[in-house]
Each structure stands twice: as structure tokens, then as C-alpha cells.
PDB file of C-alpha atoms in Angstrom:
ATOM      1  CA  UNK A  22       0.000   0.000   0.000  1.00 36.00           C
ATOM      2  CA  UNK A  23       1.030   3.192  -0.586  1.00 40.00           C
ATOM      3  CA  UNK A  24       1.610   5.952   1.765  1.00 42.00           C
ATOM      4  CA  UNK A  25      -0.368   8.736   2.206  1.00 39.00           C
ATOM      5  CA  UNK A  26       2.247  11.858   1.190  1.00 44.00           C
ATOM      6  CA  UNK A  27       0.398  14.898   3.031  1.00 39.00           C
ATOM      7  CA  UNK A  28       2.373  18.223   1.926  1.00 44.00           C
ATOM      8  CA  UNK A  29       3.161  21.376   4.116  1.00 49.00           C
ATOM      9  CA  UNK A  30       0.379  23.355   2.595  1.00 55.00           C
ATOM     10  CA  UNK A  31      -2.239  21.039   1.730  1.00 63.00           C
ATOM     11  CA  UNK A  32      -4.820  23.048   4.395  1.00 67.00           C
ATOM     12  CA  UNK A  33      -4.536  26.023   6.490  1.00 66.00           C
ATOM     13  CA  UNK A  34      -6.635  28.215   8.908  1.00 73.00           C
ATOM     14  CA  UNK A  35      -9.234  31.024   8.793  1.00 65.00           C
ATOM     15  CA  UNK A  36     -11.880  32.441  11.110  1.00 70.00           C
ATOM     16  CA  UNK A  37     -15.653  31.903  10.372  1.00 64.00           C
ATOM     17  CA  UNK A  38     -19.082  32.665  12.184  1.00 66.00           C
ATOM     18  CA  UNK A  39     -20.346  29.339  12.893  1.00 65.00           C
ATOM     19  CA  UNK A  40     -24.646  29.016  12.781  1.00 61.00           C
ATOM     20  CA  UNK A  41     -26.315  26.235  14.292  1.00 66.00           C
ATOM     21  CA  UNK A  42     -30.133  26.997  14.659  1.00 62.00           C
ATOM     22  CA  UNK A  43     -30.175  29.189  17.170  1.00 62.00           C
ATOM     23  CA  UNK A  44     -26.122  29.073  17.941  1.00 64.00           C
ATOM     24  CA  UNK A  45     -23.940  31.342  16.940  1.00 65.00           C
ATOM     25  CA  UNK A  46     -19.854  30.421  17.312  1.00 72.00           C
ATOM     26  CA  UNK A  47     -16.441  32.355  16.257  1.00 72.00           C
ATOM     27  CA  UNK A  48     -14.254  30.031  15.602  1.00 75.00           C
ATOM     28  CA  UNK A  49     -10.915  29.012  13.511  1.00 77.00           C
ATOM     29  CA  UNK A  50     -11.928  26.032  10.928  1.00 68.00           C
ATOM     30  CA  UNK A  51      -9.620  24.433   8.971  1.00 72.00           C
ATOM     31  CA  UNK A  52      -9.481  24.572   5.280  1.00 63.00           C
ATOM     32  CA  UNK A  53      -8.263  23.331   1.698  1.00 66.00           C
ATOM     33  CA  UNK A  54      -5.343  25.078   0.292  1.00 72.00           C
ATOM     34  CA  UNK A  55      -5.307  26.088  -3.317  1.00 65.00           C
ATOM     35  CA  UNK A  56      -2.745  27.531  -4.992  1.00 77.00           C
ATOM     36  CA  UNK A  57      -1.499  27.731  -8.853  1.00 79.00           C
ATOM     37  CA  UNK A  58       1.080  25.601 -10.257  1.00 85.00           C
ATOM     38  CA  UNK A  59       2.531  25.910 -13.968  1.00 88.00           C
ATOM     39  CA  UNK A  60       3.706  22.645 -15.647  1.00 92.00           C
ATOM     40  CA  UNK A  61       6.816  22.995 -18.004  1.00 93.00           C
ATOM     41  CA  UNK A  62       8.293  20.170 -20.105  1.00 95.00           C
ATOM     42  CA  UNK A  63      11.844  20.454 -21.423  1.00 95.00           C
ATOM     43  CA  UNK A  64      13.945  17.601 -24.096  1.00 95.00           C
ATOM     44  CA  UNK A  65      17.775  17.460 -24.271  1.00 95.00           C
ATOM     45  CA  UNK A  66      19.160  20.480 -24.872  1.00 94.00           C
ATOM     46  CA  UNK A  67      15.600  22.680 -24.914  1.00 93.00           C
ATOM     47  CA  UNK A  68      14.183  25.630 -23.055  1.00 93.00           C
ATOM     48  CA  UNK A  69      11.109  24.450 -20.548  1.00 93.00           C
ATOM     49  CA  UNK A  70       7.924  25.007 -22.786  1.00 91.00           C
ATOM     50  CA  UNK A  71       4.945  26.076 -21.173  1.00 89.00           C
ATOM     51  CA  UNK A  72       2.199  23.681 -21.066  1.00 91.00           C
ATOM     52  CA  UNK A  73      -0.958  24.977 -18.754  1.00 87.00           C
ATOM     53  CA  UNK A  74      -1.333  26.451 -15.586  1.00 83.00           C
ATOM     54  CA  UNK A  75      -3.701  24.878 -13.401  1.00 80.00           C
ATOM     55  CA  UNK A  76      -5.251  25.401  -9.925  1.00 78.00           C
ATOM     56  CA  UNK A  77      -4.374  22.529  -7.279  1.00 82.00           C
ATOM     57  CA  UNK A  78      -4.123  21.643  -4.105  1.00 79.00           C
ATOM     58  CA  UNK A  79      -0.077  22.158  -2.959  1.00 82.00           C
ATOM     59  CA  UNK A  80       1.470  18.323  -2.784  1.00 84.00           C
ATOM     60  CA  UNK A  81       2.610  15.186  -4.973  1.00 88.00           C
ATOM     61  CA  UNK A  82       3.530  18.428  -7.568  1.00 91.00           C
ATOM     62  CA  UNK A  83       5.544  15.708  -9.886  1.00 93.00           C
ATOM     63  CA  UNK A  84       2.896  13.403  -9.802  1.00 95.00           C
ATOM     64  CA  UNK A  85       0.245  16.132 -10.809  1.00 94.00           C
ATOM     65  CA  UNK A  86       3.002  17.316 -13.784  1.00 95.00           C
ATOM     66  CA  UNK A  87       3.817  13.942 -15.020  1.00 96.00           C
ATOM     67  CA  UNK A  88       0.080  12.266 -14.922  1.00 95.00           C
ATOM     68  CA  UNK A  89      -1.177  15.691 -16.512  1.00 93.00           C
ATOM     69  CA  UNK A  90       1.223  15.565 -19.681  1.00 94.00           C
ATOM     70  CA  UNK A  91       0.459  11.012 -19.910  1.00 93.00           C
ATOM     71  CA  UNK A  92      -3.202  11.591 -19.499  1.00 90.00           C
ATOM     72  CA  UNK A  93      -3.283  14.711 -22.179  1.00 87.00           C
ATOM     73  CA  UNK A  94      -1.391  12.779 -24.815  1.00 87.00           C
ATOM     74  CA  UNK A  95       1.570  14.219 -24.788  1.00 91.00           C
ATOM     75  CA  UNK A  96       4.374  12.192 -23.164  1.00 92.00           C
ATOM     76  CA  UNK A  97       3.963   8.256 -23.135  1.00 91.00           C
ATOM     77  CA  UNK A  98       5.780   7.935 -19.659  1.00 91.00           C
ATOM     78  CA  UNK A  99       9.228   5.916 -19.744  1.00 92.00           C
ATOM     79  CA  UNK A 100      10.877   9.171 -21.762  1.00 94.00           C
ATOM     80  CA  UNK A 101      10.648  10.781 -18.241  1.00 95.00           C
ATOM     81  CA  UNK A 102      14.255  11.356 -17.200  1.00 95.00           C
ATOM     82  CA  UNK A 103      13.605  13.657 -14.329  1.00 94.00           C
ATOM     83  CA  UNK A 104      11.213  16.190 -12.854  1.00 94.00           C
ATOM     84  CA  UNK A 105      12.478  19.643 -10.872  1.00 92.00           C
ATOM     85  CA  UNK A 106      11.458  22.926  -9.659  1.00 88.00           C
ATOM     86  CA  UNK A 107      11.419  26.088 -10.933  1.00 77.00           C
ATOM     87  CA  UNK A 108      10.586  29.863 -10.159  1.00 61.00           C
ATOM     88  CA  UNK A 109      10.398  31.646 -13.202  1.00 50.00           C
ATOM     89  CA  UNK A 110       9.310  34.860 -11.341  1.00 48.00           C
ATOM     90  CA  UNK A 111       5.430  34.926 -12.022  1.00 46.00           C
ATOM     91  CA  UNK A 112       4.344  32.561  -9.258  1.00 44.00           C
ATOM     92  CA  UNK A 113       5.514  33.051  -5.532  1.00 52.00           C
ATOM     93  CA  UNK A 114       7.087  29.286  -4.555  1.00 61.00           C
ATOM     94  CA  UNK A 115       9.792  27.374  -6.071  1.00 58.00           C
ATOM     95  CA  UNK A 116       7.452  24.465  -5.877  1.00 65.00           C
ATOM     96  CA  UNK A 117       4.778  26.242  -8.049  1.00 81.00           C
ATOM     97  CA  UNK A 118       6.733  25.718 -11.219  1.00 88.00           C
ATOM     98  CA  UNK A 119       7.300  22.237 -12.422  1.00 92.00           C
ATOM     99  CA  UNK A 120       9.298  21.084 -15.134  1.00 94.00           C
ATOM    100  CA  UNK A 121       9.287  17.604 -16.518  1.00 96.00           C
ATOM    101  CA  UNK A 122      12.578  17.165 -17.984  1.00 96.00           C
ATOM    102  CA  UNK A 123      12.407  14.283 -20.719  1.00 96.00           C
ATOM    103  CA  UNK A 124      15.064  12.303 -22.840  1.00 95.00           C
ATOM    104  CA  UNK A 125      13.767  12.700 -26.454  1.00 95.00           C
ATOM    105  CA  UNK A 126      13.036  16.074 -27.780  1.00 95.00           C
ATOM    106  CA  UNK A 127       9.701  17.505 -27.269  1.00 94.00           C
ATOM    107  CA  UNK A 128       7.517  18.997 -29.848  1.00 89.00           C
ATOM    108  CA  UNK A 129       6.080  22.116 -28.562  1.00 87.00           C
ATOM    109  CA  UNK A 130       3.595  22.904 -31.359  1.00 84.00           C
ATOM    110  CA  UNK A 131       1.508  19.895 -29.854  1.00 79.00           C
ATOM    111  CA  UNK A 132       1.127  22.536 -27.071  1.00 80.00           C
ATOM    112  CA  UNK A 133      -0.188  25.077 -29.422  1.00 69.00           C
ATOM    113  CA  UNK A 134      -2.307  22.734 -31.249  1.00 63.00           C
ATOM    114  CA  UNK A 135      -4.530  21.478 -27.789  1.00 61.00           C
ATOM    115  CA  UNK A 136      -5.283  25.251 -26.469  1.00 54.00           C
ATOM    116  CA  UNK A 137      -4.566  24.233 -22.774  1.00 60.00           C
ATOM    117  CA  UNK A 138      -7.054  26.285 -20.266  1.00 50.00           C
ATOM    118  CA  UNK A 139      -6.816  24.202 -16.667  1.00 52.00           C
ATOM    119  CA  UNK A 140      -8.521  24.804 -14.063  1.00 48.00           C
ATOM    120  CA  UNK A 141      -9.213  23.228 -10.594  1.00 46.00           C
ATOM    121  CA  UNK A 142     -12.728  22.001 -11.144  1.00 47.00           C
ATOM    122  CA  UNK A 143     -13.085  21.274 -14.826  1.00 47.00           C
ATOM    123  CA  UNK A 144      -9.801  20.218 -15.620  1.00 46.00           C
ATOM    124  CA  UNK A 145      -9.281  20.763 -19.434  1.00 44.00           C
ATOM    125  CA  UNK A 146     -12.101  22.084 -20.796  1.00 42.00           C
ATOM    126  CA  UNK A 147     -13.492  21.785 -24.645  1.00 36.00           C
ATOM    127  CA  UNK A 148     -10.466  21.308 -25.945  1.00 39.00           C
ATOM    128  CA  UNK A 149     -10.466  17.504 -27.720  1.00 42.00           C
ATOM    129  CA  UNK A 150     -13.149  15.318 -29.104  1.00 49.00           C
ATOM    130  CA  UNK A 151     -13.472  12.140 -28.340  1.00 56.00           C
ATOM    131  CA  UNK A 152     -12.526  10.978 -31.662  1.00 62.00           C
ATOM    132  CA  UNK A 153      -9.502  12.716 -31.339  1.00 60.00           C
ATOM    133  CA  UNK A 154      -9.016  10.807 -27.058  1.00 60.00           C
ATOM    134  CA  UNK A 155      -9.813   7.837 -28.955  1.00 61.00           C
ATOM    135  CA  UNK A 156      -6.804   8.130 -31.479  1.00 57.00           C
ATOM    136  CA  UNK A 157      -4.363   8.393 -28.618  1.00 66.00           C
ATOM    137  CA  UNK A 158      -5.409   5.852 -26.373  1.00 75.00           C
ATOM    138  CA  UNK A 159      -4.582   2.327 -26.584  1.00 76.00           C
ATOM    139  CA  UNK A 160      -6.854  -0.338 -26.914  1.00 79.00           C
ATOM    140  CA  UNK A 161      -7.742  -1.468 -23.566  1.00 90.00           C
ATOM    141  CA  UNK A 162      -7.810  -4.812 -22.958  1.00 91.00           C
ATOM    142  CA  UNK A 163     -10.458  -7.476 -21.462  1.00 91.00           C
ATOM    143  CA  UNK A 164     -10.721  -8.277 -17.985  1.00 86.00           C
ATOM    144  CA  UNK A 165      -9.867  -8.643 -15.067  1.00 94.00           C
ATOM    145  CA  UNK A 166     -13.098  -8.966 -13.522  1.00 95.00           C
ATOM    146  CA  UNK A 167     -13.799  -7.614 -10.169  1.00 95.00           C
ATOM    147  CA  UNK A 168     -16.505  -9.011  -7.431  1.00 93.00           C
ATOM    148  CA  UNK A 169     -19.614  -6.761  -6.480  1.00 90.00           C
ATOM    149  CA  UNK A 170     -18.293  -7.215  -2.813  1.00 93.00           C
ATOM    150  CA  UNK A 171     -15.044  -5.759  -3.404  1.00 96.00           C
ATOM    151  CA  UNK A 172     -17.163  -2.953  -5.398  1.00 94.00           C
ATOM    152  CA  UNK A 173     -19.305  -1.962  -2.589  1.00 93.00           C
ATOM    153  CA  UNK A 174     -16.233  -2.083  -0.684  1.00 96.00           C
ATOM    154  CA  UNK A 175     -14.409   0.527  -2.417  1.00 96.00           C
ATOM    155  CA  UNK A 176     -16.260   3.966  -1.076  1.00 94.00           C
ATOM    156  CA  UNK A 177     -15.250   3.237   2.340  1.00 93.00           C
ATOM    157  CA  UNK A 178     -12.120   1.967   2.118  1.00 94.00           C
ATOM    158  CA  UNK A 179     -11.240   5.353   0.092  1.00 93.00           C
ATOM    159  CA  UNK A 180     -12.938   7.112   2.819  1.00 89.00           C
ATOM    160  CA  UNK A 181     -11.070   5.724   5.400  1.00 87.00           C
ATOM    161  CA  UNK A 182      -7.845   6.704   3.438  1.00 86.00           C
ATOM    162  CA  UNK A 183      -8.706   9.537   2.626  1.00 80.00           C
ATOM    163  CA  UNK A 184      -6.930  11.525   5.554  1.00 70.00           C
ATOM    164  CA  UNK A 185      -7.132  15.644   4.559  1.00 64.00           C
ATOM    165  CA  UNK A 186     -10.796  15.451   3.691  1.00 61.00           C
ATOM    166  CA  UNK A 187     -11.931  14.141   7.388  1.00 63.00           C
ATOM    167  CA  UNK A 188     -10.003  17.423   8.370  1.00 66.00           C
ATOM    168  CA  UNK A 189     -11.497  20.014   5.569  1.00 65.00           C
ATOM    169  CA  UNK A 190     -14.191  18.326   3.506  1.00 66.00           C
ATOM    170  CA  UNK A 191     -12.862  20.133   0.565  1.00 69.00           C
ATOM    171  CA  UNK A 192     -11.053  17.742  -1.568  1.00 81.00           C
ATOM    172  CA  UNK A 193     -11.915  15.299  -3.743  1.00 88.00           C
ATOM    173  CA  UNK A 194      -9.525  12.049  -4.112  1.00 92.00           C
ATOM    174  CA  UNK A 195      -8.772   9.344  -6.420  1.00 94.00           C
ATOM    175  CA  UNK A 196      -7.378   5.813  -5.150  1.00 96.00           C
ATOM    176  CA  UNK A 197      -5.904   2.938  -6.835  1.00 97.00           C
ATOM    177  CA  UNK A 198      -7.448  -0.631  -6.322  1.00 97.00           C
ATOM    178  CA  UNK A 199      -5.952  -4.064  -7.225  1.00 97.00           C
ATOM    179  CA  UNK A 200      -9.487  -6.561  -8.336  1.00 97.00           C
ATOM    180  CA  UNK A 201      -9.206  -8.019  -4.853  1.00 97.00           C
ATOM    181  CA  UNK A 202      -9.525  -4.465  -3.158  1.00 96.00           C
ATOM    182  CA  UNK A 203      -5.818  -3.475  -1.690  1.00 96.00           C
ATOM    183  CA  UNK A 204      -5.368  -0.112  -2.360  1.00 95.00           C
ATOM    184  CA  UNK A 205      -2.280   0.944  -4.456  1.00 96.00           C
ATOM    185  CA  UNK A 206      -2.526   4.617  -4.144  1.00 94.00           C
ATOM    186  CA  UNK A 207      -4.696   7.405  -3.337  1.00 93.00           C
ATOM    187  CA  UNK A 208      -4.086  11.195  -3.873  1.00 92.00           C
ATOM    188  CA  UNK A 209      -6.539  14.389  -2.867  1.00 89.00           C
ATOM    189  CA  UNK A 210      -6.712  17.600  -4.680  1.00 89.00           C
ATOM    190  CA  UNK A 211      -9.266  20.288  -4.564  1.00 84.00           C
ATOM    191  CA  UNK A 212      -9.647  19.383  -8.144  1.00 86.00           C
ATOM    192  CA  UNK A 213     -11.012  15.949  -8.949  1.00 87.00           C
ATOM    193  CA  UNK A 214      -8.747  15.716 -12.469  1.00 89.00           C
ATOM    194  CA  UNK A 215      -5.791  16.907 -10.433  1.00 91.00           C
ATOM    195  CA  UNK A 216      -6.265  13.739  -7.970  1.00 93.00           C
ATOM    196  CA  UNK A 217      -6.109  11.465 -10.724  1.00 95.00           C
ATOM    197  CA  UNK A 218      -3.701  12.759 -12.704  1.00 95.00           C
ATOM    198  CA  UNK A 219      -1.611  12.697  -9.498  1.00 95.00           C
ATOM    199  CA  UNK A 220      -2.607   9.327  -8.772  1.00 96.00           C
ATOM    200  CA  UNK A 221      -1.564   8.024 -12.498  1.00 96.00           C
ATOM    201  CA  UNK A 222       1.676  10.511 -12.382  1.00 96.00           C
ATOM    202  CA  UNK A 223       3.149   8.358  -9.426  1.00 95.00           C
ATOM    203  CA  UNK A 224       2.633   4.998 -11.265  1.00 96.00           C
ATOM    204  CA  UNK A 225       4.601   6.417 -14.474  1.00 95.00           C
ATOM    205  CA  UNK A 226       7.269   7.835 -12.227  1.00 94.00           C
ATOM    206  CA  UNK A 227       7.546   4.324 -10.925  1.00 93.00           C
ATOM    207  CA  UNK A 228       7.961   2.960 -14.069  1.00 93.00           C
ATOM    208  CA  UNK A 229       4.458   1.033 -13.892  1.00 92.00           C
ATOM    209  CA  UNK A 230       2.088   1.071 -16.703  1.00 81.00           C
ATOM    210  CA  UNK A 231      -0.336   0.559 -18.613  1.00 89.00           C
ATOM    211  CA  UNK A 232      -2.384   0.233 -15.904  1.00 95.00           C
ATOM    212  CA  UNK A 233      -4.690  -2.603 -16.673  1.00 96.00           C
ATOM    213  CA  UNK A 234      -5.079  -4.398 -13.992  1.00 96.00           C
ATOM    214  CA  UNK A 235      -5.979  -1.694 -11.366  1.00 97.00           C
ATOM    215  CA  UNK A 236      -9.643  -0.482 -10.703  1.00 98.00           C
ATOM    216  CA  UNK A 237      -9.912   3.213 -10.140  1.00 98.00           C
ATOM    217  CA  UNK A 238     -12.335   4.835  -6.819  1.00 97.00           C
ATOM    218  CA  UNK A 239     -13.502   8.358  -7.749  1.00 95.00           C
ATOM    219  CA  UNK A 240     -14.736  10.670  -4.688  1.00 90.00           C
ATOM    220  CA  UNK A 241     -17.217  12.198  -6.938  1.00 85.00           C
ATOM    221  CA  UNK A 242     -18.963  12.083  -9.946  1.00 86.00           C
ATOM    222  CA  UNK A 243     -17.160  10.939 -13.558  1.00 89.00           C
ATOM    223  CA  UNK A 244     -16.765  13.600 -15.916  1.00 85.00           C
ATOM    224  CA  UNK A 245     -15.677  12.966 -19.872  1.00 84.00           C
ATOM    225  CA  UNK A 246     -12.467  13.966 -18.659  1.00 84.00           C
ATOM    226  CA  UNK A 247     -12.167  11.514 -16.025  1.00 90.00           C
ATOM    227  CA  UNK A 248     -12.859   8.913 -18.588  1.00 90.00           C
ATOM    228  CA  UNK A 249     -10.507   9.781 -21.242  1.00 88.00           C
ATOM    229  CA  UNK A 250      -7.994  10.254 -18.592  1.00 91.00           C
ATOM    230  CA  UNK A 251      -8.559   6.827 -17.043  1.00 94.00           C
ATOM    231  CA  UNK A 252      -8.294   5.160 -20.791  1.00 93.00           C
ATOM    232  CA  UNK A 253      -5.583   7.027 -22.144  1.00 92.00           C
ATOM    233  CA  UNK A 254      -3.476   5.498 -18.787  1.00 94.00           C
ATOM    234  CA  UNK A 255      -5.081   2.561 -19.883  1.00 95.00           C
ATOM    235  CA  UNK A 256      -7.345   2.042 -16.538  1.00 96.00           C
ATOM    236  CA  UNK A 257     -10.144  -0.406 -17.438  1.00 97.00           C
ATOM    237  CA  UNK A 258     -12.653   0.195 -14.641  1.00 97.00           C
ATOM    238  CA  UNK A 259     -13.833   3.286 -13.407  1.00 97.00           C
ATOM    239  CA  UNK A 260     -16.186   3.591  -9.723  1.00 96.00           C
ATOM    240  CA  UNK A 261     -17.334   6.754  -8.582  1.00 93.00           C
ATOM    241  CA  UNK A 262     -20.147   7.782  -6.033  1.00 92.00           C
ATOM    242  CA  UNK A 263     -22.049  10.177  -7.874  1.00 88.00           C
ATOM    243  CA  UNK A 264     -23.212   9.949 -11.494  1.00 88.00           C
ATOM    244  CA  UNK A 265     -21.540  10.098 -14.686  1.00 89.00           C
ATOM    245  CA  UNK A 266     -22.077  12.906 -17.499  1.00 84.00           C
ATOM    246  CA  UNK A 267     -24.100  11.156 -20.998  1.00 80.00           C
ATOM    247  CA  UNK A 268     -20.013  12.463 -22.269  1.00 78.00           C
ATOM    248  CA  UNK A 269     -18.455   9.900 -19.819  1.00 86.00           C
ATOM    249  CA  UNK A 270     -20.606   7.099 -20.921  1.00 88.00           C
ATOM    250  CA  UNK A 271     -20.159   7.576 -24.518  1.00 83.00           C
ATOM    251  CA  UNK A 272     -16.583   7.572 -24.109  1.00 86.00           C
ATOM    252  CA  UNK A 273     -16.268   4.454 -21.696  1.00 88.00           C
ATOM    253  CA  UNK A 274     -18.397   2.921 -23.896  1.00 87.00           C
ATOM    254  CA  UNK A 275     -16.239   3.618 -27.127  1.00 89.00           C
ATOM    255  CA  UNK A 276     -12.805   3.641 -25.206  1.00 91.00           C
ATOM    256  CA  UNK A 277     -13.674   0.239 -23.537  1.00 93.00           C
ATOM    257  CA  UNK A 278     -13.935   1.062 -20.182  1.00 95.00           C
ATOM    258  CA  UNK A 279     -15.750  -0.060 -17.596  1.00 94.00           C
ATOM    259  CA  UNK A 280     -18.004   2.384 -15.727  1.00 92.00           C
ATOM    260  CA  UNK A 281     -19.782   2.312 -12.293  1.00 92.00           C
ATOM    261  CA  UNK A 282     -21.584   5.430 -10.944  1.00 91.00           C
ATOM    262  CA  UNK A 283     -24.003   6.015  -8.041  1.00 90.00           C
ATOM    263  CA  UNK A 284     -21.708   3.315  -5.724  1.00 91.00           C
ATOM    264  CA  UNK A 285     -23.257   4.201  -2.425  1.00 89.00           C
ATOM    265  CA  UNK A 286     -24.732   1.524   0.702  1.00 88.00           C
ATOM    266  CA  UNK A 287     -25.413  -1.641  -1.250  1.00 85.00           C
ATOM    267  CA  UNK A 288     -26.001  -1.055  -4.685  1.00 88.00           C
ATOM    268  CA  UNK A 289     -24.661   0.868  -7.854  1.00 91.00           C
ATOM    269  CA  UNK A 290     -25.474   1.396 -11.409  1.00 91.00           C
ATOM    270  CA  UNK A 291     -23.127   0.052 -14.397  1.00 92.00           C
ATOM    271  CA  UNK A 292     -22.828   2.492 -17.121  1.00 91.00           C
ATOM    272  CA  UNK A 293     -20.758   0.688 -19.697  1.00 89.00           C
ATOM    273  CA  UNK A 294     -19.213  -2.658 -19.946  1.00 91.00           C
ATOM    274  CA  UNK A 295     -20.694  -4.362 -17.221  1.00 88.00           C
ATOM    275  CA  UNK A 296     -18.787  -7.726 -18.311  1.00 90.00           C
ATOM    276  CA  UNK A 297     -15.808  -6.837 -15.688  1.00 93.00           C
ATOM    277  CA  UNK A 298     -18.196  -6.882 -12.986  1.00 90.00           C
ATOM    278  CA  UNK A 299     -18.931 -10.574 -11.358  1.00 88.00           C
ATOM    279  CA  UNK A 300     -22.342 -10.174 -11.263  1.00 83.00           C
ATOM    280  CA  UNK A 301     -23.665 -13.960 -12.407  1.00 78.00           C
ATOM    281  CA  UNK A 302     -25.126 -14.722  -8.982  1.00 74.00           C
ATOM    282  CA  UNK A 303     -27.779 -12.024  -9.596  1.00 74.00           C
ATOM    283  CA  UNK A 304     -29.160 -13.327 -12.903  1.00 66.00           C
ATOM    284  CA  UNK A 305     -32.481 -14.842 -13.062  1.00 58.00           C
ATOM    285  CA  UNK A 306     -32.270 -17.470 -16.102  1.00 44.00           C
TER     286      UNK A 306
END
């Protein structure tokens, strides 16, 4: 299992007027930092090239940088040599600026091309159809097949791991799951695309991938761009507590993926390829 990595900054302090029915408290509460990072990607010999700028919860900053640029399309992972810190003057914290340094040139008019607007909550936004997801991601393969008890399972066991949001209740996390329900890895941002691409980021720095044998727990609902994300990292089944946009089905559907939505007490609903979920016992023949 992998251990929870809480950075210096992931929450901080502010005063609020607490009102309970007829109780009225000043207190301090605790809440979910949220700063702005840049990601930068540099080959042999080239100046860092801007890629986006997106809003994230301060922590795992390599992960975010390196699952950002995998799940986008534009590294495939192992050309990763290293990943380092920068200030380039226009943010206010060395760690703000992150530059993925790789060992093959990289093309920078791909950068150009994609129109990169990130933000915290949408991730990117309009900027690639899903024919265009579906050209860059791999085929993803059949199987494995998971259990419905190790399905229901997964809320709470990301709950329970899930360590800064029992403090704020601000962040939104993505975890890891083997098919018998040991968790991997599980990363919080106040952006839900952030946590996975954080999550996905520390398996390529690892060296691990494509991840096809891993089932990934969503905190909230699945957006297209959770989807594409999961397939282009080649994640083959997709949970999440809340629902799914008509986008994310489509695109599970097309990309192969597995999708699960509405996992909550004992039940859920199965968006798209139902076929990895053991669910045999429940048919009336």
C-alpha cells in the first residue's frame, strides 16, 4: 500500500461565524489550500515550454506534472528522465513551477495545437473530441473482472484513506485498487482531475504502466475527462459515487472502459461494460 504523502500546505486556517439553529460560534476552521502551479516540459538540450497552468491543491507536484502531460497525450511515460522545480518569477514558490525534464526532444507545437485552459474544477475544458481521445489511447484490454463485494467495498475503504478530507471536507480524491480491493494509491486535490492525474503521475514515475489491472475509486462524480484520462493510462474500470455525465458514458463505452456510478450503501449502477463486474449470482435465467 502506498503511503499517504500529506504536503506542508495542503490546508490552512481562517476564522468563520459558525450558525447552528439558534447558535452562533467564532471560531478558527480548517481549510483546503489552493494555490497555482505551472507545468513545463523540457527535451535534451531545450528551453522548458509552457504547457498549462492549473489550480491545485499544494502536494505530490511531480505526480500532478507527469500524470497531466500522460493523461493529455503528450508524453507516453518511460521518456521521463527527471522532474524539478522552478521559479520563473510569475508565481511566488519554487514548488509552483514544475518542469518535466524528458530524454527525447519535445515537440512544442503539440502545445499550441490542444489550447490548454486548466482549471481546478473542470480540468481541461473543450479542448479535444473524443474521436480525437480515442486516437491516442490504446486499446484497452479485457478483464480482469472484479466481485460486487469488493465494489461496494471501495467507497469506504477510500474514505477511510482519505486523511485531509476528514479534516477540511474540501477535496476530492482518487485511489488505486488491485481486483481483490488493496489499495495501491490514493491522492486528494481540490480538483477531482488533479487527484487522478496525481494518482496516475506516481505509477509512471515508478515505471508502472499501462495500468490494466488496477480499478480506479472516484470521490465524486465521472466527468468525460475523467474517462478519457482513465483510458488514455489505460485504466479499465472506473467507480465513482455520484453519477456520470451522458459524455463519460459515450466515451467508456467507445474507449472500452468499464463504468460504475451512483456506488453508495449496497447497490450501484453500471454504465458501460458491465462484463468486468462478477455479477452472475444475480441473474435470473
Amino acid at each position: 500500500m502506498s503511503e499517504v504523502e500529506l504536503p506542508i500546505r495542503h490546508v490552512s486556517s481562517a476564522r468563520v461565524v459558525a450558525v447552528r439553529g439558534s447558535d452562533i460560534e467564532v471560531r478558527s476552521d480548517t481549510v483546503v489550500g489552493e494555490e497555482p502551479m505551472e507545468i513545463r516540459v523540457a527535451g535534451p538540450g531545450q528551453d522548458p515550454v509552457a504547457v498549462a497552468v492549473t489550480m491545485r491543491t499544494p502536494g505530490s507536484e511531480q505526480e500532478l506534472a507527469v500524470g497531466f502531460l500522460r493523461t493529455e497525450g503528450l508524453i507516453n511515460g518511460p521518456e521521463v528522465r527527471r522532474v524539478s522545480f522552478g521559479n520563473p518569477g510569475s508565481l511566488n514558490r519554487p514548488d509552483d513551477t514544475v518542469i518535466v525534464h524528458l530524454s527525447e526532444p519535445f515537440d512544442a507545437s503539440r502545445v499550441a495545437e490542444r489550447h490548454f485552459v486548466a482549471t481546478a474544477s473542470c480540468g481541461i475544458c473543450g479542448k479535444a473530441s473524443l474521436d480525437e481521445v480515442a486516437v491516442r489511447c490504446d486499446p484497452i484490454p479485457a478483464g480482469p473482472v472484479v466481485s460486487r463485494k469488493v465494489v461496494l467495498a471501495l467507497p469506504d475503504m477510500l474514505r477511510a484513506a482519505q486523511a485531509v478530507f476528514a479534516t477540511t471536507g474540501g477535496l476530492h480524491a482518487a485511489g488505486l485498487f488491485t481486483v481483490s480491493g488493496e489499495l495501491v494509491s490514493i491522492r486528494e486535490d481540490v480538483g477531482r482531475h488533479n487527484a487522478l492525474d496525481k494518482v496516475i503521475g506516481e505509477q509512471v514515475i515508478a515505471g508502472r504502466g499501462p495500468l490494466n489491472d488496477l480499478v480506479l475509486m472516484v470521490s465524486g462524480r465521472v466527468s468525460f475527462e475523467i474517462a478519457q484520462k482513465a483510458a488514455v493510462a489505460g485504466i479499465p474500470i472506473i467507480c465513482a459515487v455520484s453519477a456520470p455525465s451522458d459524455l463519460a458514458i459515450e466515451a467508456a463505452d467507445r474507449l472500452g472502459v468499464t463504468l460504475v456510478g451512483f456506488l453508495r450503501g449496497d447497490g450501484f449502477n453500471v454504465y458501460a461494460h458491465d462484463e468486468r463486474i462478477e455479477l452472475r449470482d444475480l441473474l435470473r435465467l
